[in-house]
């Protein structure tokens, strides 16, 4: 028996561009997403079961495919913006360090808590990640040795 194609009722689905751009409010700088948002990011339904972030759709519609392993960073810091000129293709690490995250704040520190500068001569790096001021480290080791000599240590 020959299979017949399934006929869908209703109008033919509109192209993505025809559904996407009416949900964008263009201003002098940002193009704000007027549709559904989650955590400040616009969400767009490609199909009834496939949702994508609206800034990614805008970028792909105007500039092309986002390379594998890379992500988009909002240069304007507005999560709801879909202006492709405000989006830059970067690594996940780069976008994390550009934002207001704990790793980003830690990476931007130029001095330790006691005011010593983080530079090549005065910075010790634990396991390739955590930085420690050498001057503070020497002081802490001196305090520990003093404790052990007195008998108060472990």
Coordinates of C-alpha atoms in Angstrom, one line a residue:
X1 CA 0.0 0.0 0.0
X2 CA 1.3 3.4 -0.9
X3 CA 1.8 6.0 1.8
X4 CA 0.3 9.4 1.2
X5 CA 1.9 12.5 2.6
X6 CA 0.3 13.9 5.7
X7 CA -1.7 17.0 5.0
X8 CA -1.7 19.7 7.6
X9 CA -4.7 21.8 8.2
X10 CA -4.5 25.5 8.3
X11 CA -2.3 28.1 6.6
X12 CA 1.2 27.3 5.4
X13 CA 3.8 28.2 8.1
X14 CA 5.4 31.6 7.6
X15 CA 9.1 31.9 7.0
X16 CA 11.3 32.5 10.1
X17 CA 12.2 36.1 9.0
X18 CA 8.5 37.0 8.6
X19 CA 7.8 35.9 12.2
X20 CA 11.0 37.1 13.8
X21 CA 11.5 40.7 12.8
X22 CA 8.1 42.0 13.8
X23 CA 9.1 41.1 17.4
X24 CA 12.1 43.4 17.3
X25 CA 11.9 47.1 18.4
X26 CA 14.8 49.0 16.7
X27 CA 16.1 52.0 18.6
X28 CA 19.2 54.2 17.8
X29 CA 21.4 51.7 19.6
X30 CA 19.9 48.4 20.8
X31 CA 17.3 46.3 18.9
X32 CA 15.1 45.2 21.8
X33 CA 13.3 41.8 21.7
X34 CA 9.6 42.3 22.4
X35 CA 8.7 38.6 22.5
X36 CA 9.1 36.0 25.3
X37 CA 12.1 36.3 27.5
X38 CA 13.9 34.0 30.0
X39 CA 16.5 35.5 32.4
X40 CA 16.5 38.6 30.2
X41 CA 17.3 36.7 27.0
X42 CA 14.7 36.7 24.2
X43 CA 13.3 33.3 23.2
X44 CA 12.0 32.5 19.7
X45 CA 10.1 29.4 18.5
X46 CA 11.6 27.9 15.4
X47 CA 8.9 25.2 15.5
X48 CA 6.3 24.4 18.1
X49 CA 8.9 22.3 19.9
X50 CA 12.2 24.0 19.1
X51 CA 13.1 27.2 20.9
X52 CA 16.3 29.3 20.4
X53 CA 17.7 32.5 21.9
X54 CA 16.6 35.4 19.8
X55 CA 20.0 37.1 19.6
X56 CA 21.4 33.9 18.0
X57 CA 18.7 33.9 15.4
X58 CA 19.3 37.6 14.6
X59 CA 23.0 37.0 14.2
X60 CA 22.5 33.9 12.0
X61 CA 19.9 35.7 9.8
X62 CA 22.2 38.7 9.2
X63 CA 25.8 37.6 9.5
X64 CA 25.7 33.8 9.1
X65 CA 26.4 30.7 11.1
X66 CA 28.0 30.9 14.6
X67 CA 31.2 28.7 14.5
X68 CA 31.1 25.4 16.4
X69 CA 32.4 25.8 20.0
X70 CA 31.9 29.6 20.1
X71 CA 29.2 31.7 21.6
X72 CA 27.9 35.3 21.3
X73 CA 28.7 38.1 23.7
X74 CA 26.5 41.1 24.1
X75 CA 28.9 44.1 23.8
X76 CA 26.1 46.4 25.0
X77 CA 25.5 44.2 28.1
X78 CA 21.7 44.2 27.3
X79 CA 20.6 40.6 27.2
X80 CA 17.4 41.5 25.4
X81 CA 19.3 43.2 22.5
X82 CA 19.3 41.4 19.1
X83 CA 21.3 44.0 17.2
X84 CA 23.9 41.9 15.3
X85 CA 26.4 44.8 15.5
X86 CA 26.2 44.5 19.3
X87 CA 27.1 40.8 19.2
X88 CA 30.6 39.3 19.0
X89 CA 31.6 35.7 18.5
X90 CA 33.9 34.6 21.3
X91 CA 34.8 31.6 23.4
X92 CA 32.7 30.8 26.5
X93 CA 35.7 31.7 28.7
X94 CA 36.0 35.1 27.1
X95 CA 32.3 36.0 27.6
X96 CA 32.5 34.8 31.2
X97 CA 35.5 37.0 31.9
X98 CA 33.9 40.0 30.3
X99 CA 30.8 39.8 32.5
X100 CA 30.1 40.5 36.1
X101 CA 30.8 37.1 37.4
X102 CA 33.0 35.9 40.3
X103 CA 35.7 34.6 38.0
X104 CA 35.7 37.9 36.0
X105 CA 36.0 40.0 39.2
X106 CA 38.8 37.8 40.5
X107 CA 40.7 38.0 37.2
X108 CA 40.4 41.8 37.1
X109 CA 41.9 42.2 40.6
X110 CA 45.3 43.9 40.4
X111 CA 46.2 43.9 44.1
X112 CA 45.8 41.4 47.0
X113 CA 43.7 42.2 50.0
X114 CA 46.7 43.7 51.8
X115 CA 47.5 46.0 48.8
X116 CA 50.4 44.1 47.2
X117 CA 50.4 44.2 43.4
X118 CA 49.7 41.0 41.4
X119 CA 52.6 40.8 38.9
X120 CA 55.0 38.1 37.7
X121 CA 57.5 38.6 40.6
X122 CA 54.9 38.7 43.4
X123 CA 52.3 36.2 42.3
X124 CA 52.2 32.5 43.1
X125 CA 49.7 30.5 41.0
X126 CA 48.2 27.3 42.7
X127 CA 47.5 24.5 40.2
X128 CA 47.3 26.9 37.3
X129 CA 44.2 28.7 38.6
X130 CA 44.2 30.4 42.0
X131 CA 46.5 33.4 42.5
X132 CA 48.2 34.3 45.8
X133 CA 50.4 37.2 46.6
X134 CA 53.9 35.9 47.4
X135 CA 54.4 38.5 50.2
X136 CA 51.2 37.4 51.9
X137 CA 52.1 33.8 51.4
X138 CA 55.5 34.2 53.1
X139 CA 53.9 36.0 56.0
X140 CA 51.3 33.2 56.4
X141 CA 54.0 30.6 56.3
X142 CA 56.0 32.5 58.9
X143 CA 53.0 32.7 61.2
X144 CA 52.4 29.0 60.8
X145 CA 56.1 28.1 61.5
X146 CA 56.0 30.3 64.6
X147 CA 52.8 28.5 65.8
X148 CA 54.4 25.1 65.3
X149 CA 57.6 26.1 67.1
X150 CA 55.6 27.4 70.1
X151 CA 53.6 24.2 70.1
X152 CA 50.2 25.6 69.3
X153 CA 50.1 24.1 65.8
X154 CA 48.7 20.9 64.4

